[in-house]
PDB file of C-alpha atoms in Angstrom:
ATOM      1  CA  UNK A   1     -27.802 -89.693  21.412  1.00 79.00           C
ATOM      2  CA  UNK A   2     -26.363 -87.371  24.467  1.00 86.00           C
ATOM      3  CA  UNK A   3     -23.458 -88.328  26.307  1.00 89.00           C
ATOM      4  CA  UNK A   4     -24.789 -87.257  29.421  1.00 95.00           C
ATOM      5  CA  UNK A   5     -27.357 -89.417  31.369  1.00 94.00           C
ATOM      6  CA  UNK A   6     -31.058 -88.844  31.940  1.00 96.00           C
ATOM      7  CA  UNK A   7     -30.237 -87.540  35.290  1.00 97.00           C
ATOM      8  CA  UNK A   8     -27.381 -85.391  33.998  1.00 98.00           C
ATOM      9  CA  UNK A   9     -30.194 -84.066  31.415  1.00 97.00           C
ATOM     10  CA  UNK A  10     -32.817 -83.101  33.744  1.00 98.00           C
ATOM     11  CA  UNK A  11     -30.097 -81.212  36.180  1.00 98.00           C
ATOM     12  CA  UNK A  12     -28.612 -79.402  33.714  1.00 98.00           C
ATOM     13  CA  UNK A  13     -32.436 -78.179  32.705  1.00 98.00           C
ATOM     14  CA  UNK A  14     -33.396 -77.364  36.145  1.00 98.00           C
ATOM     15  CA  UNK A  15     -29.708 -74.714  36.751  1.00 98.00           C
ATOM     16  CA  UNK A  16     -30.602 -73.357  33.530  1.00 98.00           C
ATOM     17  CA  UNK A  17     -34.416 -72.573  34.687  1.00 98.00           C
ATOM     18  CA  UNK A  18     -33.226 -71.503  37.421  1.00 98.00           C
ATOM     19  CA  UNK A  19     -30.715 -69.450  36.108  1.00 98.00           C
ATOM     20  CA  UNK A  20     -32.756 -66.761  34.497  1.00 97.00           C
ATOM     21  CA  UNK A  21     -33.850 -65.457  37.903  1.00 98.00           C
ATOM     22  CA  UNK A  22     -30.091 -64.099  38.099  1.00 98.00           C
ATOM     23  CA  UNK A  23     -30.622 -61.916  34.819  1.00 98.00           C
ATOM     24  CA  UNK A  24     -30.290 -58.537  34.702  1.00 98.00           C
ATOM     25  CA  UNK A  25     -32.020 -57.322  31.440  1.00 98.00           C
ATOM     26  CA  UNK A  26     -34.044 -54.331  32.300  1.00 97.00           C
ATOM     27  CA  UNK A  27     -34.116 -53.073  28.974  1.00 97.00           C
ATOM     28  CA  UNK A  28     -34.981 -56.356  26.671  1.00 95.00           C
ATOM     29  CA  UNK A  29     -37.039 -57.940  29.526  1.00 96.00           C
ATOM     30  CA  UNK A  30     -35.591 -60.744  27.611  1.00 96.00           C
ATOM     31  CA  UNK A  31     -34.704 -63.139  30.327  1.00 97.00           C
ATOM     32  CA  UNK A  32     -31.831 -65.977  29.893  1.00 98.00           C
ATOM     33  CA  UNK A  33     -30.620 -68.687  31.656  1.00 98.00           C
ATOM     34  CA  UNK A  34     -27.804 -71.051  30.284  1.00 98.00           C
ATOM     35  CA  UNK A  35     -26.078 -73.993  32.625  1.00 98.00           C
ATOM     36  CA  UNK A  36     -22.454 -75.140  31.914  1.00 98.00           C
ATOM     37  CA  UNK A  37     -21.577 -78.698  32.408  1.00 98.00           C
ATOM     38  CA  UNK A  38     -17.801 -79.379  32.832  1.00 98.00           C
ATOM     39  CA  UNK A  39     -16.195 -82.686  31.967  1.00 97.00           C
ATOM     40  CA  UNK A  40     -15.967 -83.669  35.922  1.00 96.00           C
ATOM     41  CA  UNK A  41     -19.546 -83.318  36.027  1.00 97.00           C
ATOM     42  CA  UNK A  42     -19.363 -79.456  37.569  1.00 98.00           C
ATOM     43  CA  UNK A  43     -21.950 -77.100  36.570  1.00 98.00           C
ATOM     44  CA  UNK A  44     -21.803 -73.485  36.244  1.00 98.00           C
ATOM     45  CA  UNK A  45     -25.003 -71.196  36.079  1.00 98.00           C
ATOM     46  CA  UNK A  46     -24.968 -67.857  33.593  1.00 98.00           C
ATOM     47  CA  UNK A  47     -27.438 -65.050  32.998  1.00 98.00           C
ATOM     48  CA  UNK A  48     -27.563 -62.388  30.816  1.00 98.00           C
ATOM     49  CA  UNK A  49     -26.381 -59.142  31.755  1.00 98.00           C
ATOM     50  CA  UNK A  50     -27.436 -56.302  29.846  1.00 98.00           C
ATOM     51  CA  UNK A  51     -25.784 -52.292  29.782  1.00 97.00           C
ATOM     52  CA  UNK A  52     -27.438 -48.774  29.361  1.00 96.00           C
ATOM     53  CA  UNK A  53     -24.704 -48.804  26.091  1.00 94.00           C
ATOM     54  CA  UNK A  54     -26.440 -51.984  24.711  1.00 90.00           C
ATOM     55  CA  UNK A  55     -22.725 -53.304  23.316  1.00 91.00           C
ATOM     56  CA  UNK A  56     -21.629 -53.650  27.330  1.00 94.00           C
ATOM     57  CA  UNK A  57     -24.356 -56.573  27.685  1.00 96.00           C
ATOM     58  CA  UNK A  58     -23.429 -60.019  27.906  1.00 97.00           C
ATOM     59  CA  UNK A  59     -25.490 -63.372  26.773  1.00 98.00           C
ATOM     60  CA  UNK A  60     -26.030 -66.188  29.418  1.00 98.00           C
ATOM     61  CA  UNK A  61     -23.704 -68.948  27.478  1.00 98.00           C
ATOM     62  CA  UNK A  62     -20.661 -66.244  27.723  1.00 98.00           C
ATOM     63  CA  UNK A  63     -20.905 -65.440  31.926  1.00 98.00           C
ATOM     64  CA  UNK A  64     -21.204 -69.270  31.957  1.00 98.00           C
ATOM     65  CA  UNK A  65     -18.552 -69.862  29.902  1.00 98.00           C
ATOM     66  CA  UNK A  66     -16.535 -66.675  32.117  1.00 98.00           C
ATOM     67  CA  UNK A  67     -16.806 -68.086  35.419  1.00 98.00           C
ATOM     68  CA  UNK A  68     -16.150 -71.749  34.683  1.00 98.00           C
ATOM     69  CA  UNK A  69     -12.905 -70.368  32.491  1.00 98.00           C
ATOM     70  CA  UNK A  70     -12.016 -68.021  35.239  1.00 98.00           C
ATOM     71  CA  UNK A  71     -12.023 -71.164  37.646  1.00 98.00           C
ATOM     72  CA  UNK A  72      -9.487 -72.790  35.428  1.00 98.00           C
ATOM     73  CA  UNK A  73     -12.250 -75.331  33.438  1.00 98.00           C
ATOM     74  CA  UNK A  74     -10.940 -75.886  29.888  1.00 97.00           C
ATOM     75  CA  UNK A  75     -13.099 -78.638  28.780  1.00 97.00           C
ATOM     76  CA  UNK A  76     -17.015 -79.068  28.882  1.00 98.00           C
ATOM     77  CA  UNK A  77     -19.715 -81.344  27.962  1.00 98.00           C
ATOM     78  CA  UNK A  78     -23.044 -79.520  27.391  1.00 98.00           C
ATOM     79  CA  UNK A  79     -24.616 -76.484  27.751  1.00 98.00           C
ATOM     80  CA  UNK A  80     -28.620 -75.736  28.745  1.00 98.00           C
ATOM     81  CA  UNK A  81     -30.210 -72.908  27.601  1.00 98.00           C
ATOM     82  CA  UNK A  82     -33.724 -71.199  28.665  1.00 97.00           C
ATOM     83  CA  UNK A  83     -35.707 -68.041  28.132  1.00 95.00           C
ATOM     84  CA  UNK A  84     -39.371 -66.966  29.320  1.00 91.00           C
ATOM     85  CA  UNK A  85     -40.830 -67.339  26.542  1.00 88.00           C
ATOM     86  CA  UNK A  86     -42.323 -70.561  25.378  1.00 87.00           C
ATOM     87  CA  UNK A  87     -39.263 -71.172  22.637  1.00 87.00           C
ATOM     88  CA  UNK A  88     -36.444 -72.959  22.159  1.00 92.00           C
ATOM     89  CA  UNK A  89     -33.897 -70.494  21.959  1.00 92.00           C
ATOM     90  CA  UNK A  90     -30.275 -70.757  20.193  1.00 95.00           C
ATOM     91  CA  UNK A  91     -27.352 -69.098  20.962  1.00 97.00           C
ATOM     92  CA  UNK A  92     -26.425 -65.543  19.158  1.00 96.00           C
ATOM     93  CA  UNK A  93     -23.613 -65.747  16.691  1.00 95.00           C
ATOM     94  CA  UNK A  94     -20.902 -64.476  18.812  1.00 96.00           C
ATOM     95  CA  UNK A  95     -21.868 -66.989  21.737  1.00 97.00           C
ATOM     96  CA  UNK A  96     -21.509 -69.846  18.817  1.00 97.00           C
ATOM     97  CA  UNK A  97     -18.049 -68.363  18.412  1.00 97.00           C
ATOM     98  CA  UNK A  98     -16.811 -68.053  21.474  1.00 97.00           C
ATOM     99  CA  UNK A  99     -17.946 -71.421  22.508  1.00 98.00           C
ATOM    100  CA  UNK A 100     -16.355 -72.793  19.846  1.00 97.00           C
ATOM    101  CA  UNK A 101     -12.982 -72.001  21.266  1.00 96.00           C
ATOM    102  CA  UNK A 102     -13.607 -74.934  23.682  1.00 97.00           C
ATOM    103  CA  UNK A 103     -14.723 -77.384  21.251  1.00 93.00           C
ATOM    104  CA  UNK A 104     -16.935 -78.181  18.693  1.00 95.00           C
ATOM    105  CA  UNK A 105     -18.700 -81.184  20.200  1.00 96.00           C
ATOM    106  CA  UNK A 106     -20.305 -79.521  22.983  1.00 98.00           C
ATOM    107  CA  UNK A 107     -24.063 -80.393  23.330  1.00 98.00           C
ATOM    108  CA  UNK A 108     -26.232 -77.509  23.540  1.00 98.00           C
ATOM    109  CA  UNK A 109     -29.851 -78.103  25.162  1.00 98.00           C
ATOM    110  CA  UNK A 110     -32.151 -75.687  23.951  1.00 98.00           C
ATOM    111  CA  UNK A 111     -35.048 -75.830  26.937  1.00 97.00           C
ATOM    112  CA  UNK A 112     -38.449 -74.608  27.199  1.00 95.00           C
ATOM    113  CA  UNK A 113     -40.704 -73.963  30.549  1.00 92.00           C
ATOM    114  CA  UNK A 114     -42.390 -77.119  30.227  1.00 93.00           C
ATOM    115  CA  UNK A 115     -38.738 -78.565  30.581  1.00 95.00           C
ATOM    116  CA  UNK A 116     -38.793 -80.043  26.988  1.00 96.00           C
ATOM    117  CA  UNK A 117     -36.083 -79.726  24.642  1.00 97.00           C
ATOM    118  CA  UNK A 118     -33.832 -79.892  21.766  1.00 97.00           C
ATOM    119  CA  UNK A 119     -30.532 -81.126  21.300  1.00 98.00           C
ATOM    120  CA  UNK A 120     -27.488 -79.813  19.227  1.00 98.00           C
ATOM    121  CA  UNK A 121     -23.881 -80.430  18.676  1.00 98.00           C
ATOM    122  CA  UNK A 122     -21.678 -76.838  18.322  1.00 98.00           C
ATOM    123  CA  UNK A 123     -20.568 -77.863  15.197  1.00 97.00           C
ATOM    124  CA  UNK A 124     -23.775 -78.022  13.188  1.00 97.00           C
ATOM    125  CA  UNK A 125     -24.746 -74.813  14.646  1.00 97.00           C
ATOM    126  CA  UNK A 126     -21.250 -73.136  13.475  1.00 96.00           C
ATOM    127  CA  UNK A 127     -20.371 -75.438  10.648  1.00 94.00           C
ATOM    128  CA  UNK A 128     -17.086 -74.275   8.692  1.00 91.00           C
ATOM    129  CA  UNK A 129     -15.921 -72.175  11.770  1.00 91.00           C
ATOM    130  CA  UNK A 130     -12.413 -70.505  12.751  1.00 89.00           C
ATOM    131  CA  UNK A 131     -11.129 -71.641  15.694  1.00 89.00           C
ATOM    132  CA  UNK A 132      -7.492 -73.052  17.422  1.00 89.00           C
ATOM    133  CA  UNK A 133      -7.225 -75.741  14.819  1.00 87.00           C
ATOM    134  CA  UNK A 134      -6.877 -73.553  12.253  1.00 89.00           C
ATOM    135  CA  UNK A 135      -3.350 -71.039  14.519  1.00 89.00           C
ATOM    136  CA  UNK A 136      -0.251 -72.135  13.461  1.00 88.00           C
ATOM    137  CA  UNK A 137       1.105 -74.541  16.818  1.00 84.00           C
ATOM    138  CA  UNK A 138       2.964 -71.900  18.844  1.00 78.00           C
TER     139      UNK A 138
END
């Protein structure tokens, strides 16, 4: 069960549709969109962004994640996610991880064209992960 409403749901499908027209991936052609939901209920679109060097690109979830951090959000709710293809798409291994440094009980909507989806919690998709709780306390 999601903590967000049906309404919350469908909006958080539609920025991350609409987020892949943003993408700049002229080498992949591998389009993706990902929407970032903030615990006041703001939302911040992401793209990927690819680089000639291939290890400059970054995924969708991380500009989210970038802007909404850079605009001093610490805490977040759920996260959409969308390609072009037909598929419901997960996020890479680093975007688990870096995700994961804002808590582990972030829904993550994987969403296809058709606007179906799938649901996740962070945590089963990066069980027995390193994170803040496991620093010393400054």
């Amino acid at each position: 069960m999601s903590a967000l409403t049906n309404d919350q749901i469908e909006d958080l499908i539609t920025q991350c549709l609409e987020a892949r027209n943003f993408s700049y991936s002229p080498y992949s052609k591998f389009r993706v969109g990902a929407a970032l939901r903030t615990v006041d209920g703001k939302i911040y679109q992401g793209c990927n962004v690819e680089n000639a060097s291939y290890g400059g690109a970054i995924c969708a979830e991380r500009t989210a994640f970038v802007k909404a951090v850079s605009e001093g959000h610490r805490r977040f709710v759920a996260i959409g996610l969308s390609c072009d293809y037909n598929q419901y798409i997960t996020p890479c291994g680093i975007c688990r991880q870096f995700m994961n440094e804002f808590g582990k009980n972030l829904e993550v909507f994987f969403v296809n064209d058709d606007r179906t989806y799938k649901r996740a919690i962070l945590a089963d998709l990066l069980p027995l992960s390193f994170g803040p709780d496991i620093l010393p306390p400054k």
